[in-house]
Amino acid sequence: MTTALLTGKYAVITGAASKRGLGLATARLFAQHGATVAILDLDGAAAKEAAATLGEGHVGLTCNVTDQNSVKAAFDGLIAQWGRIDVLVNNAGITQPLKIMDIAPGNYDAVLDVNLRGTLYCSQAVIPQMRAQKSGAIVNMSSVSAQRGGGIFGGPHYSAAKAGVLGLTKAMARELAPDNVRANAICPGFIATDITAGKLTDDMRVTINAGIPMGRPGTAEEVAGCALFLASDIASYVTGSEVDVNGGSLIH
């Protein structure tokens, strides 16, 4: 392996217990690069199990990102244990494939809360510590859905939530920059994960691949690579950016 990019760093990744999700792929790569990682997930047992697969010293915690008290407890506990948090990856998210007229109040609340409110709460929980230590990197997961107005699985409320993540990221970046705390967003295109695995017909697959200049879906590891860059000191002058990881499907 080349030089480890996160040696001695402490990183928190939300919604990272899914075995083939973006969060766990990111956690794995961060651990390989020397970070001590905390996996936060609604399913605490799965979070602990996922953390154990990374090796010694990594942590799995129960956390509901939509509940400010749950978030505060998780982050306060980690800061007490570690003394600092260097990286936050706001990965927790849900999607629903609904049309505009089918979005009921409960659908709106669920999708906006996990994707957008959760990103805000987790960021608020870590910002005072990052400001105090005069360093930190926040990486937020947005989506190509925010940029092109819908995707393959996400409804309009998902597009709205992920577009909200972009606005929040840029505003945070502007406000936190004087304290050397960076905030950036990743916009994955079509990525082969558990969420997408069972839902594609062969025809859909051909159509999707035809719209991607690279001719294939991305992998969770390819999104993780971008998160590693943004989290590390080699991106020390990158803040307020949105990085497309989509095989060229949104060249504009």
PDB file of C-alpha atoms in Angstrom:
ATOM      1  CA  MET A   1       0.000   0.000   0.000  1.00  0.00           C
ATOM      2  CA  THR A   2       1.106   3.573  -0.593  1.00  0.00           C
ATOM      3  CA  THR A   3       1.451   5.952   2.332  1.00  0.00           C
ATOM      4  CA  ALA A   4      -1.458   5.749   4.774  1.00  0.00           C
ATOM      5  CA  LEU A   5      -3.464   8.973   4.545  1.00  0.00           C
ATOM      6  CA  LEU A   6      -5.330   8.913   7.872  1.00  0.00           C
ATOM      7  CA  THR A   7      -2.729   7.694  10.365  1.00  0.00           C
ATOM      8  CA  GLY A   8      -3.664   8.769  13.891  1.00  0.00           C
ATOM      9  CA  LYS A   9      -7.008  10.227  12.786  1.00  0.00           C
ATOM     10  CA  TYR A  10     -10.369   9.476  14.388  1.00  0.00           C
ATOM     11  CA  ALA A  11     -13.320   9.147  12.012  1.00  0.00           C
ATOM     12  CA  VAL A  12     -17.083   8.769  12.482  1.00  0.00           C
ATOM     13  CA  ILE A  13     -19.230   7.309   9.699  1.00  0.00           C
ATOM     14  CA  THR A  14     -23.029   7.248   9.994  1.00  0.00           C
ATOM     15  CA  GLY A  15     -25.307   4.590   8.534  1.00  0.00           C
ATOM     16  CA  ALA A  16     -22.343   2.337   7.873  1.00  0.00           C
ATOM     17  CA  ALA A  17     -23.540  -1.100   9.008  1.00  0.00           C
ATOM     18  CA  SER A  18     -24.941  -2.358   5.655  1.00  0.00           C
ATOM     19  CA  LYS A  19     -22.636  -5.087   4.397  1.00  0.00           C
ATOM     20  CA  ARG A  20     -22.412  -3.778   0.823  1.00  0.00           C
ATOM     21  CA  GLY A  21     -23.156  -0.113   1.420  1.00  0.00           C
ATOM     22  CA  LEU A  22     -21.100   3.019   0.802  1.00  0.00           C
ATOM     23  CA  GLY A  23     -20.608   3.599   4.529  1.00  0.00           C
ATOM     24  CA  LEU A  24     -18.927   0.294   5.313  1.00  0.00           C
ATOM     25  CA  ALA A  25     -16.745   0.484   2.179  1.00  0.00           C
ATOM     26  CA  THR A  26     -15.626   3.916   3.400  1.00  0.00           C
ATOM     27  CA  ALA A  27     -15.031   2.630   6.934  1.00  0.00           C
ATOM     28  CA  ARG A  28     -12.925  -0.217   5.561  1.00  0.00           C
ATOM     29  CA  LEU A  29     -10.775   2.092   3.436  1.00  0.00           C
ATOM     30  CA  PHE A  30     -10.330   4.592   6.275  1.00  0.00           C
ATOM     31  CA  ALA A  31      -9.207   1.795   8.613  1.00  0.00           C
ATOM     32  CA  GLN A  32      -6.743   0.543   5.981  1.00  0.00           C
ATOM     33  CA  HIS A  33      -5.328   4.067   5.878  1.00  0.00           C
ATOM     34  CA  GLY A  34      -4.696   4.162   9.628  1.00  0.00           C
ATOM     35  CA  ALA A  35      -7.860   5.776  10.993  1.00  0.00           C
ATOM     36  CA  THR A  36      -9.665   4.638  14.108  1.00  0.00           C
ATOM     37  CA  VAL A  37     -13.303   4.395  12.988  1.00  0.00           C
ATOM     38  CA  ALA A  38     -16.668   4.601  14.727  1.00  0.00           C
ATOM     39  CA  ILE A  39     -19.601   3.128  12.806  1.00  0.00           C
ATOM     40  CA  LEU A  40     -22.928   4.649  13.841  1.00  0.00           C
ATOM     41  CA  ASP A  41     -26.152   2.966  12.801  1.00  0.00           C
ATOM     42  CA  LEU A  42     -29.771   2.639  13.857  1.00  0.00           C
ATOM     43  CA  ASP A  43     -29.002  -1.089  14.239  1.00  0.00           C
ATOM     44  CA  GLY A  44     -26.473  -1.084  17.074  1.00  0.00           C
ATOM     45  CA  ALA A  45     -25.733  -4.813  16.886  1.00  0.00           C
ATOM     46  CA  ALA A  46     -24.972  -4.553  13.159  1.00  0.00           C
ATOM     47  CA  ALA A  47     -22.778  -1.502  13.839  1.00  0.00           C
ATOM     48  CA  LYS A  48     -20.737  -3.431  16.429  1.00  0.00           C
ATOM     49  CA  GLU A  49     -20.441  -6.407  14.088  1.00  0.00           C
ATOM     50  CA  ALA A  50     -19.313  -4.166  11.214  1.00  0.00           C
ATOM     51  CA  ALA A  51     -16.760  -2.393  13.425  1.00  0.00           C
ATOM     52  CA  ALA A  52     -15.339  -5.761  14.525  1.00  0.00           C
ATOM     53  CA  THR A  53     -14.644  -6.667  10.875  1.00  0.00           C
ATOM     54  CA  LEU A  54     -12.332  -3.642  10.626  1.00  0.00           C
ATOM     55  CA  GLY A  55      -9.960  -4.984  13.286  1.00  0.00           C
ATOM     56  CA  GLU A  56      -8.957  -3.956  16.801  1.00  0.00           C
ATOM     57  CA  GLY A  57      -9.954  -0.668  18.377  1.00  0.00           C
ATOM     58  CA  HIS A  58     -12.823   0.323  16.096  1.00  0.00           C
ATOM     59  CA  VAL A  59     -16.216   1.161  17.589  1.00  0.00           C
ATOM     60  CA  GLY A  60     -19.831   0.376  16.689  1.00  0.00           C
ATOM     61  CA  LEU A  61     -22.602   2.437  18.255  1.00  0.00           C
ATOM     62  CA  THR A  62     -26.382   2.721  18.118  1.00  0.00           C
ATOM     63  CA  CYS A  63     -27.406   6.131  16.841  1.00  0.00           C
ATOM     64  CA  ASN A  64     -30.620   7.551  15.417  1.00  0.00           C
ATOM     65  CA  VAL A  65     -29.402  10.527  13.357  1.00  0.00           C
ATOM     66  CA  THR A  66     -32.881  12.105  13.414  1.00  0.00           C
ATOM     67  CA  ASP A  67     -32.889  12.297  17.227  1.00  0.00           C
ATOM     68  CA  GLN A  68     -30.669  15.081  18.554  1.00  0.00           C
ATOM     69  CA  ASN A  69     -30.294  13.476  21.983  1.00  0.00           C
ATOM     70  CA  SER A  70     -29.209  10.157  20.466  1.00  0.00           C
ATOM     71  CA  VAL A  71     -26.678  11.970  18.257  1.00  0.00           C
ATOM     72  CA  LYS A  72     -25.312  14.056  21.133  1.00  0.00           C
ATOM     73  CA  ALA A  73     -24.891  11.001  23.356  1.00  0.00           C
ATOM     74  CA  ALA A  74     -22.990   9.082  20.667  1.00  0.00           C
ATOM     75  CA  PHE A  75     -20.636  11.940  19.769  1.00  0.00           C
ATOM     76  CA  ASP A  76     -20.042  13.089  23.365  1.00  0.00           C
ATOM     77  CA  GLY A  77     -19.135   9.500  24.254  1.00  0.00           C
ATOM     78  CA  LEU A  78     -16.658   9.270  21.379  1.00  0.00           C
ATOM     79  CA  ILE A  79     -15.024  12.614  22.198  1.00  0.00           C
ATOM     80  CA  ALA A  80     -14.689  11.495  25.828  1.00  0.00           C
ATOM     81  CA  GLN A  81     -13.096   8.218  24.686  1.00  0.00           C
ATOM     82  CA  TRP A  82     -10.851   9.555  21.906  1.00  0.00           C
ATOM     83  CA  GLY A  83     -10.235  13.159  22.917  1.00  0.00           C
ATOM     84  CA  ARG A  84     -10.976  14.363  19.366  1.00  0.00           C
ATOM     85  CA  ILE A  85     -12.819  13.648  16.125  1.00  0.00           C
ATOM     86  CA  ASP A  86     -10.992  14.456  12.894  1.00  0.00           C
ATOM     87  CA  VAL A  87     -13.427  13.250  10.247  1.00  0.00           C
ATOM     88  CA  LEU A  88     -17.213  12.958   9.994  1.00  0.00           C
ATOM     89  CA  VAL A  89     -18.829  11.197   7.040  1.00  0.00           C
ATOM     90  CA  ASN A  90     -22.581  11.856   6.953  1.00  0.00           C
ATOM     91  CA  ASN A  91     -23.575   8.748   5.031  1.00  0.00           C
ATOM     92  CA  ALA A  92     -26.879   7.748   6.684  1.00  0.00           C
ATOM     93  CA  GLY A  93     -29.703   8.051   4.184  1.00  0.00           C
ATOM     94  CA  ILE A  94     -32.915   6.478   2.934  1.00  0.00           C
ATOM     95  CA  THR A  95     -34.755   6.667  -0.362  1.00  0.00           C
ATOM     96  CA  GLN A  96     -38.283   6.012  -1.611  1.00  0.00           C
ATOM     97  CA  PRO A  97     -39.274   5.552  -5.281  1.00  0.00           C
ATOM     98  CA  LEU A  98     -42.389   7.735  -5.279  1.00  0.00           C
ATOM     99  CA  LYS A  99     -43.919  10.102  -7.828  1.00  0.00           C
ATOM    100  CA  ILE A 100     -44.599  13.721  -6.851  1.00  0.00           C
ATOM    101  CA  MET A 101     -48.322  13.211  -6.148  1.00  0.00           C
ATOM    102  CA  ASP A 102     -47.701  10.095  -4.068  1.00  0.00           C
ATOM    103  CA  ILE A 103     -45.502  11.794  -1.446  1.00  0.00           C
ATOM    104  CA  ALA A 104     -47.514  11.760   1.778  1.00  0.00           C
ATOM    105  CA  PRO A 105     -46.514  13.789   4.863  1.00  0.00           C
ATOM    106  CA  GLY A 106     -44.969  10.705   6.459  1.00  0.00           C
ATOM    107  CA  ASN A 107     -42.859  10.007   3.356  1.00  0.00           C
ATOM    108  CA  TYR A 108     -41.627  13.587   3.280  1.00  0.00           C
ATOM    109  CA  ASP A 109     -40.739  13.556   6.977  1.00  0.00           C
ATOM    110  CA  ALA A 110     -38.895  10.234   6.810  1.00  0.00           C
ATOM    111  CA  VAL A 111     -36.729  11.079   3.801  1.00  0.00           C
ATOM    112  CA  LEU A 112     -35.983  14.705   4.731  1.00  0.00           C
ATOM    113  CA  ASP A 113     -35.271  13.776   8.344  1.00  0.00           C
ATOM    114  CA  VAL A 114     -32.724  11.016   7.748  1.00  0.00           C
ATOM    115  CA  ASN A 115     -30.935  12.610   4.792  1.00  0.00           C
ATOM    116  CA  LEU A 116     -30.955  16.286   5.745  1.00  0.00           C
ATOM    117  CA  ARG A 117     -31.829  16.731   9.417  1.00  0.00           C
ATOM    118  CA  GLY A 118     -29.466  13.843  10.259  1.00  0.00           C
ATOM    119  CA  THR A 119     -26.621  15.534   8.381  1.00  0.00           C
ATOM    120  CA  LEU A 120     -27.265  18.764  10.294  1.00  0.00           C
ATOM    121  CA  TYR A 121     -27.494  17.117  13.741  1.00  0.00           C
ATOM    122  CA  CYS A 122     -24.347  15.024  13.323  1.00  0.00           C
ATOM    123  CA  SER A 123     -22.414  18.013  12.012  1.00  0.00           C
ATOM    124  CA  GLN A 124     -23.602  20.164  14.940  1.00  0.00           C
ATOM    125  CA  ALA A 125     -22.440  17.424  17.328  1.00  0.00           C
ATOM    126  CA  VAL A 126     -18.877  17.486  16.003  1.00  0.00           C
ATOM    127  CA  ILE A 127     -18.326  21.148  15.038  1.00  0.00           C
ATOM    128  CA  PRO A 128     -17.500  22.532  18.524  1.00  0.00           C
ATOM    129  CA  GLN A 129     -14.754  19.905  18.942  1.00  0.00           C
ATOM    130  CA  MET A 130     -13.371  20.490  15.429  1.00  0.00           C
ATOM    131  CA  ARG A 131     -13.381  24.261  15.999  1.00  0.00           C
ATOM    132  CA  ALA A 132     -11.545  23.825  19.297  1.00  0.00           C
ATOM    133  CA  GLN A 133      -8.840  21.666  17.730  1.00  0.00           C
ATOM    134  CA  LYS A 134      -8.685  23.993  14.675  1.00  0.00           C
ATOM    135  CA  SER A 135      -8.984  21.121  12.213  1.00  0.00           C
ATOM    136  CA  GLY A 136     -11.538  18.708  10.835  1.00  0.00           C
ATOM    137  CA  ALA A 137     -13.158  17.371   7.682  1.00  0.00           C
ATOM    138  CA  ILE A 138     -16.867  16.788   7.131  1.00  0.00           C
ATOM    139  CA  VAL A 139     -17.890  14.717   4.108  1.00  0.00           C
ATOM    140  CA  ASN A 140     -21.588  14.685   3.198  1.00  0.00           C
ATOM    141  CA  MET A 141     -23.266  12.197   0.870  1.00  0.00           C
ATOM    142  CA  SER A 142     -25.480  13.924  -1.660  1.00  0.00           C
ATOM    143  CA  SER A 143     -26.537  12.310  -4.957  1.00  0.00           C
ATOM    144  CA  VAL A 144     -26.692  12.802  -8.709  1.00  0.00           C
ATOM    145  CA  SER A 145     -30.443  12.843  -7.994  1.00  0.00           C
ATOM    146  CA  ALA A 146     -29.996  16.321  -6.478  1.00  0.00           C
ATOM    147  CA  GLN A 147     -28.316  17.596  -9.621  1.00  0.00           C
ATOM    148  CA  ARG A 148     -30.467  16.097 -12.351  1.00  0.00           C
ATOM    149  CA  GLY A 149     -33.828  16.090 -10.568  1.00  0.00           C
ATOM    150  CA  GLY A 150     -34.464  12.497  -9.682  1.00  0.00           C
ATOM    151  CA  GLY A 151     -32.668   9.317 -10.399  1.00  0.00           C
ATOM    152  CA  ILE A 152     -33.517   5.698 -10.817  1.00  0.00           C
ATOM    153  CA  PHE A 153     -34.896   5.004  -7.335  1.00  0.00           C
ATOM    154  CA  GLY A 154     -35.295   8.284  -5.481  1.00  0.00           C
ATOM    155  CA  GLY A 155     -38.524  10.283  -5.553  1.00  0.00           C
ATOM    156  CA  PRO A 156     -38.695  14.096  -5.739  1.00  0.00           C
ATOM    157  CA  HIS A 157     -38.503  14.356  -1.941  1.00  0.00           C
ATOM    158  CA  TYR A 158     -35.200  12.424  -2.088  1.00  0.00           C
ATOM    159  CA  SER A 159     -33.902  14.857  -4.747  1.00  0.00           C
ATOM    160  CA  ALA A 160     -34.979  17.739  -2.505  1.00  0.00           C
ATOM    161  CA  ALA A 161     -33.268  16.277   0.553  1.00  0.00           C
ATOM    162  CA  LYS A 162     -30.022  15.591  -1.306  1.00  0.00           C
ATOM    163  CA  ALA A 163     -30.103  19.071  -2.890  1.00  0.00           C
ATOM    164  CA  GLY A 164     -30.554  20.388   0.652  1.00  0.00           C
ATOM    165  CA  VAL A 165     -27.392  18.506   1.624  1.00  0.00           C
ATOM    166  CA  LEU A 166     -25.492  20.426  -1.080  1.00  0.00           C
ATOM    167  CA  GLY A 167     -26.742  23.794   0.183  1.00  0.00           C
ATOM    168  CA  LEU A 168     -26.005  22.863   3.786  1.00  0.00           C
ATOM    169  CA  THR A 169     -22.506  21.659   2.867  1.00  0.00           C
ATOM    170  CA  LYS A 170     -21.629  24.921   1.119  1.00  0.00           C
ATOM    171  CA  ALA A 171     -23.016  27.097   3.908  1.00  0.00           C
ATOM    172  CA  MET A 172     -21.148  25.047   6.533  1.00  0.00           C
ATOM    173  CA  ALA A 173     -17.938  25.240   4.506  1.00  0.00           C
ATOM    174  CA  ARG A 174     -18.185  29.035   4.363  1.00  0.00           C
ATOM    175  CA  GLU A 175     -18.898  29.378   8.083  1.00  0.00           C
ATOM    176  CA  LEU A 176     -16.303  26.857   9.294  1.00  0.00           C
ATOM    177  CA  ALA A 177     -13.407  27.755   6.984  1.00  0.00           C
ATOM    178  CA  PRO A 178     -11.857  30.355   9.348  1.00  0.00           C
ATOM    179  CA  ASP A 179     -11.408  27.557  11.920  1.00  0.00           C
ATOM    180  CA  ASN A 180      -9.728  25.258   9.356  1.00  0.00           C
ATOM    181  CA  VAL A 181     -12.720  22.907   9.310  1.00  0.00           C
ATOM    182  CA  ARG A 182     -13.603  21.742   5.797  1.00  0.00           C
ATOM    183  CA  ALA A 183     -16.970  20.533   4.476  1.00  0.00           C
ATOM    184  CA  ASN A 184     -17.476  18.848   1.103  1.00  0.00           C
ATOM    185  CA  ALA A 185     -20.144  16.755  -0.589  1.00  0.00           C
ATOM    186  CA  ILE A 186     -19.956  13.677  -2.780  1.00  0.00           C
ATOM    187  CA  CYS A 187     -22.563  13.111  -5.500  1.00  0.00           C
ATOM    188  CA  PRO A 188     -22.529   9.424  -6.422  1.00  0.00           C
ATOM    189  CA  GLY A 189     -24.223   8.377  -9.636  1.00  0.00           C
ATOM    190  CA  PHE A 190     -25.540   4.869 -10.096  1.00  0.00           C
ATOM    191  CA  ILE A 191     -23.635   2.619  -7.673  1.00  0.00           C
ATOM    192  CA  ALA A 192     -24.083  -1.143  -7.290  1.00  0.00           C
ATOM    193  CA  THR A 193     -25.107  -1.603  -3.617  1.00  0.00           C
ATOM    194  CA  ASP A 194     -27.639  -3.622  -1.599  1.00  0.00           C
ATOM    195  CA  ILE A 195     -30.250  -0.898  -2.138  1.00  0.00           C
ATOM    196  CA  THR A 196     -30.070  -1.278  -5.928  1.00  0.00           C
ATOM    197  CA  ALA A 197     -29.225  -4.983  -6.175  1.00  0.00           C
ATOM    198  CA  GLY A 198     -32.637  -6.633  -6.389  1.00  0.00           C
ATOM    199  CA  LYS A 199     -34.553  -3.918  -8.194  1.00  0.00           C
ATOM    200  CA  LEU A 200     -33.181  -3.895 -11.744  1.00  0.00           C
ATOM    201  CA  THR A 201     -34.450  -5.796 -14.743  1.00  0.00           C
ATOM    202  CA  ASP A 202     -31.918  -6.637 -17.475  1.00  0.00           C
ATOM    203  CA  ASP A 203     -33.516  -4.010 -19.725  1.00  0.00           C
ATOM    204  CA  MET A 204     -33.177  -1.343 -17.018  1.00  0.00           C
ATOM    205  CA  ARG A 205     -29.539  -2.299 -16.565  1.00  0.00           C
ATOM    206  CA  VAL A 206     -28.811  -1.881 -20.291  1.00  0.00           C
ATOM    207  CA  THR A 207     -30.571   1.513 -20.356  1.00  0.00           C
ATOM    208  CA  ILE A 208     -28.726   2.757 -17.265  1.00  0.00           C
ATOM    209  CA  ASN A 209     -25.309   1.642 -18.526  1.00  0.00           C
ATOM    210  CA  ALA A 210     -26.000   3.304 -21.888  1.00  0.00           C
ATOM    211  CA  GLY A 211     -26.341   6.642 -20.089  1.00  0.00           C
ATOM    212  CA  ILE A 212     -22.957   6.305 -18.373  1.00  0.00           C
ATOM    213  CA  PRO A 213     -19.928   7.148 -20.558  1.00  0.00           C
ATOM    214  CA  MET A 214     -17.863   4.570 -18.638  1.00  0.00           C
ATOM    215  CA  GLY A 215     -20.556   2.011 -19.477  1.00  0.00           C
ATOM    216  CA  ARG A 216     -20.969   0.483 -16.026  1.00  0.00           C
ATOM    217  CA  PRO A 217     -22.261   1.236 -12.548  1.00  0.00           C
ATOM    218  CA  GLY A 218     -19.795   2.384  -9.923  1.00  0.00           C
ATOM    219  CA  THR A 219     -18.735   0.393  -6.872  1.00  0.00           C
ATOM    220  CA  ALA A 220     -18.991   1.351  -3.221  1.00  0.00           C
ATOM    221  CA  GLU A 221     -15.185   1.297  -3.072  1.00  0.00           C
ATOM    222  CA  GLU A 222     -14.981   3.949  -5.792  1.00  0.00           C
ATOM    223  CA  VAL A 223     -17.148   6.300  -3.742  1.00  0.00           C
ATOM    224  CA  ALA A 224     -15.056   5.471  -0.657  1.00  0.00           C
ATOM    225  CA  GLY A 225     -11.911   6.535  -2.542  1.00  0.00           C
ATOM    226  CA  CYS A 226     -13.355  10.002  -3.042  1.00  0.00           C
ATOM    227  CA  ALA A 227     -14.340  10.190   0.642  1.00  0.00           C
ATOM    228  CA  LEU A 228     -10.762   9.237   1.594  1.00  0.00           C
ATOM    229  CA  PHE A 229      -9.372  12.077  -0.529  1.00  0.00           C
ATOM    230  CA  LEU A 230     -11.776  14.653   0.958  1.00  0.00           C
ATOM    231  CA  ALA A 231     -11.160  13.429   4.511  1.00  0.00           C
ATOM    232  CA  SER A 232      -7.373  13.499   4.233  1.00  0.00           C
ATOM    233  CA  ASP A 233      -4.824  16.305   4.367  1.00  0.00           C
ATOM    234  CA  ILE A 234      -4.111  16.002   0.656  1.00  0.00           C
ATOM    235  CA  ALA A 235      -7.431  17.836   0.213  1.00  0.00           C
ATOM    236  CA  SER A 236      -6.405  20.542   2.692  1.00  0.00           C
ATOM    237  CA  TYR A 237      -7.467  23.417   0.390  1.00  0.00           C
ATOM    238  CA  VAL A 238     -10.707  21.804  -0.803  1.00  0.00           C
ATOM    239  CA  THR A 239     -13.859  23.016   0.913  1.00  0.00           C
ATOM    240  CA  GLY A 240     -17.424  23.751  -0.198  1.00  0.00           C
ATOM    241  CA  SER A 241     -17.069  21.483  -3.208  1.00  0.00           C
ATOM    242  CA  GLU A 242     -19.393  18.847  -4.637  1.00  0.00           C
ATOM    243  CA  VAL A 243     -17.506  15.996  -6.256  1.00  0.00           C
ATOM    244  CA  ASP A 244     -19.202  13.878  -8.915  1.00  0.00           C
ATOM    245  CA  VAL A 245     -18.508  10.148  -8.732  1.00  0.00           C
ATOM    246  CA  ASN A 246     -20.650   8.938 -11.599  1.00  0.00           C
ATOM    247  CA  GLY A 247     -18.572   7.548 -14.465  1.00  0.00           C
ATOM    248  CA  GLY A 248     -19.271  10.686 -16.487  1.00  0.00           C
ATOM    249  CA  SER A 249     -23.065  10.405 -16.435  1.00  0.00           C
ATOM    250  CA  LEU A 250     -23.503  14.084 -15.567  1.00  0.00           C
ATOM    251  CA  ILE A 251     -20.830  15.840 -17.614  1.00  0.00           C
ATOM    252  CA  HIS A 252     -21.983  19.453 -18.026  1.00  0.00           C
TER     253      HIS A 252
END
